[in-house]
Structures are given as structure tokens and as C-alpha cells.
Amino acid sequence: MKKVITYGTFDLLHHGHLNLLRRAKALGDYLIVCVTTDSFDIERGKLLVQQSLIERIAAVKATGIADEVILEEYEGQKIDDIKKYNVDIFAIGSDWVGKFDYILEFCKVVYLPRTKDISSTEKRNEEGILSLGIVGYDHSIVKFIDESNFISGIEITSVFCLDSEGSKLYNSKLYKVYTDYEKMLLDVDAVYIISAPNLRVMYTKKAFELGKHVLCETPVALKTDEVDLLNSLAKEKKVIFCEALKTAYSLAFQRLGVLLKTGIIGNIKDINATCTSLDVKSSWSDSKESGGGAIVSWGPYVLLPVLKILGCQYKKLSFVSYLDDKTKIDLFTNIQLVYSNSLASVKVGSGVKAEGAMIIAGTKGYVYVPAPWWKMDYFEIRYEDSRSNKKYFYQFK
């Protein structure tokens, strides 16, 4: 008897899952389906799984395709399972091509083709999957695309891009690439806007007009009245409007804020934070007209802890900037904020590299967040007596 094994989360079981299971079963006589547990999904970075483990197992069993259903609970289990169940063929979707070639030492590996021409509308209606469109291009989009694969209930389907380099990338990912923004909007439920900063307001407004949700890179606008307008429009159109300032959503940053309110380091007297990058080759950051520069790229990040912890009622605000000779945009800027009883000094830079740590000074002790602090998953509370120091760890999802 030829045994076949396949693995998956199988969240919101759909036609693609069913076709994969049927193809896997056709490879042999006995199909073992391994469903990943909630804890293992979180450990490997797969977030927002909408169904419980019991519901996912029940859905797989209800297909009648699997001869046996088991659980995947830890890294490296696949080889253990292959040995334990005397598996002849390991089958997985073609989107994992090459990833599991190491298993060839133990059994045959077959990468099954993904199901084509499944209606996105049908999937969304039946399973609540959100269709997401990307607006614009930046080198960081590759990371966004990769990370989106770990999020259940969302699918990047369409792209609006006028940048030739970006179009090549998106076409290689087999997305539907539009040069007409309004047509692209009609094909999606929500958009992620990573265009030049001076274009974000225009793209966001148009999305709102058509009832689409928006996740926009930070900053969402270059003027205060534009931000107020966008918030009002989102409320009027009853759509979701989020700024893609990742640090604000991290558990560590939120817990740090709560701890500081308890007075764990006493009264806060100073916040010092730095964000820099050697990359100045963004598709928009080197253009004065686009509103690029170090402040636009990093300003929202360094100002986030200052304004969240010390508040917005500063008495004095000053900038010292080093400008590019040709574009006249800032490549390095030091921002000083003076409050009634505290200070803040933050630095941002493009094409400049500095220690990207954050230190918050208090009357009893201080907080140290190592670089890169904006990806915070760990921080320390330090005191004069180092024996009282304490470390805090929170997974950055």
C-alpha cells in the first residue's frame, strides 16, 4: 500500500484545498492529512487563523478524502511522521517548490499545482476572504508581500503601479497589474498604499469614494488638515482607515507604555530615539516633489514614543537638518522637543547609519530598547543597582 502525507492549516477550507487533497490522494492508496495546531501556527508566524483547530480538523474529515488526520505540533515533525507512518510520498502545494527538497532523503516529494481560475469573488463571499490591492511601489514591498502569506483571510489580488521596476516585480508574482487606478479599485475590497508621500491623500480619497478600506504607509499625509479630512471621510463612508506604523501595533510597545504609567522608572525626564537607514534609493525618497526625505521616512517612528509617552503639549519644537545639495531634502535631522518637565531628542537619517536604540530616562531608572527599537520585542528596565534590573520579552507578530 502506497502512503501519501500532506500538511496544512486548512483554515476556511475552500476549493483550492479540496483540489490539493484530491490530487494528493490520487498519488497513492492511503492519504494522511496533518493539520497544524494553533500554537505551531503562531510559532511559525501564521497569524489570524479564523477557525479553531477542532473546526479545521472537522472540515478536513468531512471531505471524506483523508484516510487519517493527525496534528503537526513542532518544527521538524515532518520527518518524524514520514518515518513513523512509513510514508512513500510527501505532497505539498507548488507555492512551496524547493522548500521541502530536504525530505527527498526519506521519501518522494511531489509539489502539487495550485488551483487556477478559482473566482476570488466566490471565495470572498463564501469564506470571508479580503481581496487586497497594492498601490505604488517601494523596495520594502517585497517584505510586505512575503509577510502577507502568513495572514489568513486576506489575499493580494491586484496592483496599481506606474513604476517599471515595480511592474516587473508584480508581474513575476502573477498579480493583475493595472495602470488605471479606478479600475483596480473595482476589483478589490481594500488597498495598501505605498506610493510617493505626496500622492497618498489622492489615492486614499479615491478609495474611500468607492467604499474601499485603506491601509496607508506612514505618513498618510504631509499636512494636518489633510489627515483630518481623511479621518472625516473614512467615518462618513464607514470604511476602515489605518496607518502602517508597525511599532504602534507591537505588543512590546504597548506594554512599555503601560509600565511607564505605573511609575516604574519614576518621572520621565528624557526620551532619546534614533532611526536611520543607508537606503536612499526608494522610488520616492530622493524626490523633493514627492515629499521624501529622512523626516518623511522615519519621523513618524521616532515621534511615536515621544508623543504617546510625553503627550502632544510640548512647549518648543526645533529642527536641525543636513540637506542634500541637489534635491534639497533632508538626509539627516535632529529634532528637539521641550516639555514643561521633560525633554526629547530624536534623530532620523537616510544614507546615514547610527545606533538605532531608544533610551527613556526617569528619576528612578531608565528604559533601554536595543536596535532596531522600532521592531521592539524586548526591552530592559535598568536601575542604579543593577541587581534590580528586569528584562521584558514580547513576540513581535
Coordinates of C-alpha atoms in Angstrom, one line a residue:
M1 CA 0.0 0.0 0.0
K2 CA 1.4 3.4 -1.1
K3 CA 1.0 6.0 1.7
V4 CA 0.9 9.8 1.0
I5 CA 1.1 12.6 3.5
T6 CA 0.3 16.3 3.2
Y7 CA 0.3 19.3 5.6
G8 CA -1.6 22.5 6.0
T9 CA -3.6 24.8 8.3
F10 CA -6.8 24.3 6.2
D11 CA -8.4 27.4 7.5
L12 CA -11.7 28.2 5.9
L13 CA -11.5 25.1 3.7
H14 CA -12.1 26.0 0.0
H15 CA -11.9 24.6 -3.5
G16 CA -8.2 25.0 -3.6
H17 CA -7.8 22.9 -0.5
L18 CA -10.1 20.3 -1.8
N19 CA -8.3 20.0 -5.2
L20 CA -5.0 19.7 -3.4
L21 CA -6.3 16.9 -1.2
R22 CA -7.8 15.0 -4.2
R23 CA -4.5 15.3 -6.1
A24 CA -2.6 14.1 -3.1
K25 CA -4.9 11.1 -2.7
A26 CA -4.6 10.2 -6.3
L27 CA -0.8 9.7 -5.8
G28 CA -1.3 6.6 -3.7
D29 CA -3.7 4.4 -1.8
Y30 CA -3.8 6.0 1.7
L31 CA -3.8 9.7 2.5
I32 CA -2.6 11.1 5.8
V33 CA -3.5 14.8 6.3
C34 CA -1.6 16.7 9.0
V35 CA -3.4 19.8 10.4
T36 CA -1.2 22.4 12.1
T37 CA -2.1 23.3 15.7
D38 CA -2.8 26.8 16.8
S39 CA 0.4 27.1 18.8
F40 CA 2.5 25.8 16.0
D41 CA 0.9 28.3 13.5
I42 CA 1.7 31.2 15.8
E43 CA 5.3 29.9 16.3
R44 CA 5.9 29.8 12.6
G45 CA 4.4 33.2 12.1
K46 CA 1.0 32.3 10.6
L47 CA -1.4 34.8 12.1
L48 CA -5.2 35.4 12.1
V49 CA -6.3 31.8 11.6
Q50 CA -10.0 32.3 11.8
Q51 CA -11.2 28.8 12.7
S52 CA -10.3 26.7 15.8
L53 CA -8.2 23.6 15.5
I54 CA -11.3 21.4 16.1
E55 CA -13.2 23.2 13.3
R56 CA -10.3 22.8 10.8
I57 CA -10.0 19.1 11.7
A58 CA -13.7 18.5 11.3
A59 CA -13.7 20.3 7.9
V60 CA -10.9 18.1 6.6
K61 CA -12.6 14.9 7.8
A62 CA -15.9 16.0 6.3
T63 CA -14.4 16.0 2.8
G64 CA -14.1 12.2 3.0
I65 CA -10.8 12.4 1.2
A66 CA -8.4 11.8 4.1
D67 CA -7.9 8.3 5.4
E68 CA -6.3 9.6 8.6
V69 CA -6.0 13.0 10.2
I70 CA -3.1 13.9 12.5
L71 CA -1.7 17.0 14.1
E72 CA 1.5 19.0 13.4
E73 CA 2.8 20.4 16.6
Y74 CA 6.5 21.2 16.2
E75 CA 9.3 22.1 13.8
G76 CA 10.9 19.0 12.3
Q77 CA 7.9 16.8 12.8
K78 CA 7.5 16.0 9.1
I79 CA 10.5 13.7 9.0
D80 CA 9.3 12.0 12.3
D81 CA 5.9 11.5 10.7
I82 CA 7.3 10.1 7.5
K83 CA 9.3 7.5 9.5
K84 CA 6.5 6.7 11.9
Y85 CA 3.8 6.1 9.3
N86 CA 6.1 4.6 6.6
V87 CA 5.2 7.3 4.1
D88 CA 6.1 6.9 0.5
I89 CA 5.2 10.3 -0.9
F90 CA 5.2 13.8 0.7
A91 CA 2.8 16.1 -1.2
I92 CA 2.5 19.9 -0.8
G93 CA 1.4 22.9 -2.9
S94 CA 3.5 24.2 -5.7
D95 CA 3.9 27.5 -3.9
W96 CA 6.4 25.7 -1.7
V97 CA 8.6 24.4 -4.6
G98 CA 12.1 23.6 -3.3
K99 CA 11.3 24.3 0.3
F100 CA 11.0 20.6 1.2
D101 CA 13.6 19.1 -1.0
Y102 CA 15.5 18.0 2.1
I103 CA 12.7 15.4 2.6
L104 CA 13.9 13.6 -0.6
E105 CA 16.3 11.7 1.6
F106 CA 13.4 10.0 3.3
C107 CA 10.7 9.7 0.6
K108 CA 9.5 11.0 -2.7
V109 CA 8.4 14.7 -2.8
V110 CA 5.7 16.0 -5.1
Y111 CA 4.8 19.7 -5.5
L112 CA 1.1 19.8 -6.5
P113 CA 0.0 22.6 -8.9
R114 CA -2.1 25.3 -7.3
T115 CA -5.8 25.5 -8.4
K116 CA -6.2 28.1 -11.2
D117 CA -9.2 30.2 -12.1
I118 CA -11.0 30.0 -8.7
S119 CA -13.3 33.0 -8.5
S120 CA -11.9 35.5 -6.0
T121 CA -15.4 36.9 -5.6
E122 CA -16.8 33.4 -4.9
K123 CA -14.0 32.7 -2.3
R124 CA -14.7 36.1 -0.6
N125 CA -18.4 35.6 -0.5
E126 CA -18.2 32.0 0.8
E127 CA -15.2 32.3 3.1
G128 CA -14.9 36.0 4.0
I129 CA -11.5 36.4 2.3
L130 CA -10.5 40.0 1.8
S131 CA -9.1 41.0 -1.6
L132 CA -6.3 43.4 -1.2
G133 CA -4.8 45.7 -3.9
I134 CA -1.3 47.3 -3.7
V135 CA -1.0 50.9 -4.8
G136 CA 2.5 52.1 -5.8
Y137 CA 5.9 50.6 -5.3
D138 CA 8.8 50.7 -2.9
H139 CA 11.7 48.3 -2.3
S140 CA 10.1 47.3 1.1
I141 CA 7.1 45.9 -0.7
V142 CA 8.8 42.5 -1.1
K143 CA 8.8 42.1 2.7
F144 CA 5.1 43.1 2.8
I145 CA 4.2 40.5 0.2
D146 CA 6.2 37.8 1.9
E147 CA 4.6 38.5 5.3
S148 CA 1.1 38.7 3.9
N149 CA 1.4 34.9 3.1
F150 CA 1.2 34.3 6.8
I151 CA -2.1 36.1 7.3
S152 CA -5.3 34.1 6.9
G153 CA -8.4 35.7 5.4
I154 CA -6.6 38.1 3.1
E155 CA -5.3 37.7 -0.5
I156 CA -3.3 40.2 -2.6
T157 CA -5.0 40.0 -6.0
S158 CA -4.4 43.3 -7.8
V159 CA -1.8 46.1 -8.2
F160 CA -1.8 49.6 -9.5
C161 CA 1.7 50.6 -10.4
L162 CA 3.2 53.0 -12.9
D163 CA 6.8 52.2 -11.9
S164 CA 8.6 49.9 -14.5
E165 CA 10.7 48.1 -11.8
G166 CA 7.6 47.6 -9.7
S167 CA 5.6 46.3 -12.6
K168 CA 8.2 43.7 -13.3
L169 CA 8.1 42.5 -9.7
Y170 CA 4.3 42.4 -9.5
N171 CA 4.0 40.5 -12.8
S172 CA 6.6 38.0 -11.6
K173 CA 4.2 37.4 -8.6
L174 CA 1.3 36.8 -11.1
Y175 CA -0.7 39.7 -9.7
K176 CA -3.1 41.5 -12.0
V177 CA -1.3 44.8 -12.7
Y178 CA -3.4 47.9 -13.6
T179 CA -2.4 51.3 -14.9
D180 CA -5.9 52.6 -14.3
Y181 CA -6.4 53.2 -10.5
E182 CA -10.2 53.4 -10.5
K183 CA -10.5 50.1 -12.4
M184 CA -8.2 48.4 -9.9
L185 CA -10.3 49.7 -7.1
L186 CA -13.4 48.0 -8.5
D187 CA -11.6 44.6 -8.3
V188 CA -10.7 44.8 -4.6
D189 CA -12.1 45.2 -1.1
A190 CA -9.2 47.2 0.4
V191 CA -5.9 48.8 -0.6
Y192 CA -2.4 49.1 0.8
I193 CA -0.9 52.4 -0.3
I194 CA 2.9 52.7 -0.6
S195 CA 3.0 55.4 -3.2
A196 CA 5.0 58.6 -3.1
P197 CA 4.0 60.6 0.1
N198 CA 2.5 63.5 -1.9
L199 CA 0.1 61.1 -3.7
R200 CA -1.2 59.2 -0.7
V201 CA -4.0 61.6 0.1
M202 CA -5.3 61.5 -3.5
Y203 CA -5.3 57.7 -3.7
T204 CA -6.9 57.4 -0.2
K205 CA -9.7 59.7 -1.1
K206 CA -10.5 57.9 -4.3
A207 CA -10.6 54.6 -2.4
F208 CA -12.9 56.0 0.2
E209 CA -15.2 57.3 -2.5
L210 CA -15.7 53.8 -3.8
G211 CA -16.2 52.3 -0.3
K212 CA -12.8 50.6 0.0
H213 CA -10.8 50.2 3.2
V214 CA -7.3 51.6 3.3
L215 CA -4.0 50.7 5.0
C216 CA -1.6 53.5 4.1
E217 CA 2.1 53.8 4.7
T218 CA 3.2 56.4 7.2
P219 CA 2.9 59.3 7.0
V220 CA -0.6 59.2 5.4
A221 CA -0.4 62.9 4.5
L222 CA 2.1 65.8 4.7
K223 CA -0.4 68.4 6.2
T224 CA -2.5 68.2 9.3
D225 CA -5.7 69.4 7.6
E226 CA -5.3 66.5 5.0
V227 CA -5.2 64.0 7.9
D228 CA -8.3 65.5 9.4
L229 CA -10.0 65.3 6.0
L230 CA -9.2 61.6 5.5
N231 CA -10.4 60.7 9.0
S232 CA -13.7 62.5 8.4
L233 CA -14.1 60.8 5.0
A234 CA -13.4 57.4 6.5
K235 CA -16.1 57.9 9.1
E236 CA -18.6 59.3 6.6
K237 CA -18.1 56.3 4.2
K238 CA -17.9 53.8 7.1
V239 CA -14.6 52.3 6.0
I240 CA -11.5 51.3 7.9
F241 CA -8.5 53.6 7.7
C242 CA -5.2 52.5 9.3
E243 CA -1.7 54.0 9.2
A244 CA 1.0 51.3 8.6
L245 CA 3.1 52.4 11.6
K246 CA 4.1 48.9 12.8
T247 CA 5.6 49.9 16.1
A248 CA 2.3 51.3 17.3
Y249 CA 0.8 47.8 17.0
S250 CA 3.6 45.9 18.7
L251 CA 2.7 44.2 22.0
A252 CA 6.1 45.3 23.5
F253 CA 5.5 49.0 22.7
Q254 CA 2.0 48.8 24.2
R255 CA 3.2 47.1 27.4
L256 CA 6.1 49.5 27.8
G257 CA 3.6 52.4 27.8
V258 CA 1.5 50.7 30.5
L259 CA 4.6 50.1 32.6
L260 CA 5.8 53.7 32.4
K261 CA 2.4 54.9 33.6
T262 CA 2.9 52.9 36.8
G263 CA 6.0 55.0 37.6
I264 CA 8.4 52.0 37.3
I265 CA 11.2 54.4 36.4
G266 CA 9.8 57.4 38.2
N267 CA 9.1 60.7 36.4
I268 CA 10.2 60.6 32.8
K269 CA 12.8 63.3 32.0
D270 CA 14.1 62.5 28.6
I271 CA 13.4 60.3 25.6
N272 CA 16.2 59.7 23.1
A273 CA 15.4 57.7 19.9
T274 CA 17.2 57.2 16.6
C275 CA 16.0 55.7 13.2
T276 CA 18.4 55.6 10.3
S277 CA 18.9 53.7 7.1
L278 CA 21.6 53.5 4.4
D279 CA 18.9 53.0 1.7
V280 CA 18.2 56.3 -0.1
K281 CA 17.2 54.5 -3.4
S282 CA 13.5 54.4 -2.7
S283 CA 11.3 55.1 -5.7
W284 CA 10.1 58.3 -4.0
S285 CA 12.5 59.3 -1.2
D286 CA 15.0 61.0 -3.5
S287 CA 12.5 63.4 -5.0
K288 CA 11.7 66.8 -3.4
E289 CA 8.4 67.0 -5.2
S290 CA 7.3 63.7 -3.8
G291 CA 7.8 64.9 -0.2
G292 CA 10.6 62.4 0.5
G293 CA 13.4 62.7 3.0
A294 CA 14.6 61.4 6.3
I295 CA 11.8 63.1 8.3
V296 CA 9.1 61.7 6.0
S297 CA 10.7 58.2 6.1
W298 CA 11.4 58.0 9.8
G299 CA 9.8 60.9 11.5
P300 CA 6.6 59.1 12.4
Y301 CA 8.6 56.3 14.1
V302 CA 10.8 58.5 16.3
L303 CA 8.0 60.8 17.2
L304 CA 5.6 58.0 18.1
P305 CA 7.1 57.2 21.6
V306 CA 7.6 60.8 22.4
L307 CA 4.0 61.9 21.7
K308 CA 2.5 58.7 23.2
I309 CA 4.5 58.9 26.4
L310 CA 5.0 62.6 26.9
G311 CA 2.0 63.9 25.1
C312 CA 1.4 66.5 22.4
Q313 CA 1.6 69.6 24.6
Y314 CA 5.3 70.4 24.1
K315 CA 6.5 74.0 24.7
K316 CA 9.1 74.2 22.0
L317 CA 9.9 72.2 18.8
S318 CA 13.1 72.7 16.8
F319 CA 14.9 71.0 13.9
V320 CA 18.5 70.9 12.7
S321 CA 18.8 69.3 9.2
Y322 CA 21.5 68.4 6.8
L323 CA 20.2 68.8 3.2
D324 CA 21.2 67.1 0.0
D325 CA 22.9 69.6 -2.3
K326 CA 20.8 68.6 -5.4
T327 CA 17.3 67.7 -4.1
K328 CA 17.4 69.9 -1.0
I329 CA 15.6 67.2 1.0
D330 CA 16.9 66.3 4.5
L331 CA 19.3 63.4 4.8
F332 CA 19.8 63.8 8.5
T333 CA 17.7 65.7 11.0
N334 CA 17.8 66.2 14.8
I335 CA 14.5 67.0 16.3
Q336 CA 14.3 68.6 19.8
L337 CA 11.1 68.8 21.8
V338 CA 10.9 70.7 25.1
Y339 CA 8.1 70.0 27.6
S340 CA 7.3 71.5 31.0
N341 CA 9.2 68.9 32.9
S342 CA 11.0 66.8 30.3
L343 CA 12.9 66.8 27.0
A344 CA 13.0 64.6 23.9
S345 CA 15.8 64.4 21.3
V346 CA 15.2 62.2 18.2
K347 CA 17.3 61.7 15.1
V348 CA 16.4 60.4 11.6
G349 CA 18.7 59.7 8.7
S350 CA 18.7 58.4 5.1
G351 CA 22.1 57.4 3.7
V352 CA 23.4 57.7 7.3
K353 CA 23.8 55.0 9.9
A354 CA 23.7 55.4 13.6
E355 CA 23.0 53.3 16.7
G356 CA 19.2 52.7 16.5
A357 CA 18.5 52.3 20.1
M358 CA 15.9 54.1 22.4
I359 CA 16.6 55.3 25.9
I360 CA 13.9 56.7 28.2
A361 CA 15.4 58.4 31.3
G362 CA 13.5 58.6 34.6
T363 CA 14.1 59.8 38.2
K364 CA 14.3 56.2 39.5
G365 CA 15.8 54.3 36.5
Y366 CA 15.7 54.1 32.7
V367 CA 14.4 52.0 29.8
Y368 CA 16.8 50.6 27.2
V369 CA 15.4 49.3 23.9
P370 CA 18.2 47.9 21.7
A371 CA 18.4 48.5 17.9
P372 CA 16.3 48.3 15.9
W373 CA 14.0 49.6 18.7
W374 CA 11.1 50.2 16.2
K375 CA 10.8 46.4 15.8
M376 CA 10.5 46.1 19.5
D377 CA 10.1 42.7 21.0
Y378 CA 12.4 43.2 24.1
F379 CA 13.3 46.0 26.5
E380 CA 15.1 46.4 29.8
I381 CA 14.3 48.4 32.9
R382 CA 17.6 49.4 34.4
Y383 CA 18.4 50.9 37.8
E384 CA 21.4 52.3 39.7
D385 CA 21.6 48.9 41.5
S386 CA 21.9 46.5 38.5
R387 CA 20.6 43.7 40.6
S388 CA 17.1 45.2 40.3
N389 CA 17.2 45.3 36.5
K390 CA 14.5 43.4 34.7
K391 CA 14.1 42.2 31.1
Y392 CA 10.8 42.0 29.2
F393 CA 10.2 39.8 26.1
Y394 CA 7.2 40.0 23.8
Q395 CA 6.9 38.3 20.5
F396 CA 6.6 40.8 17.6
K397 CA 3.9 39.3 15.4

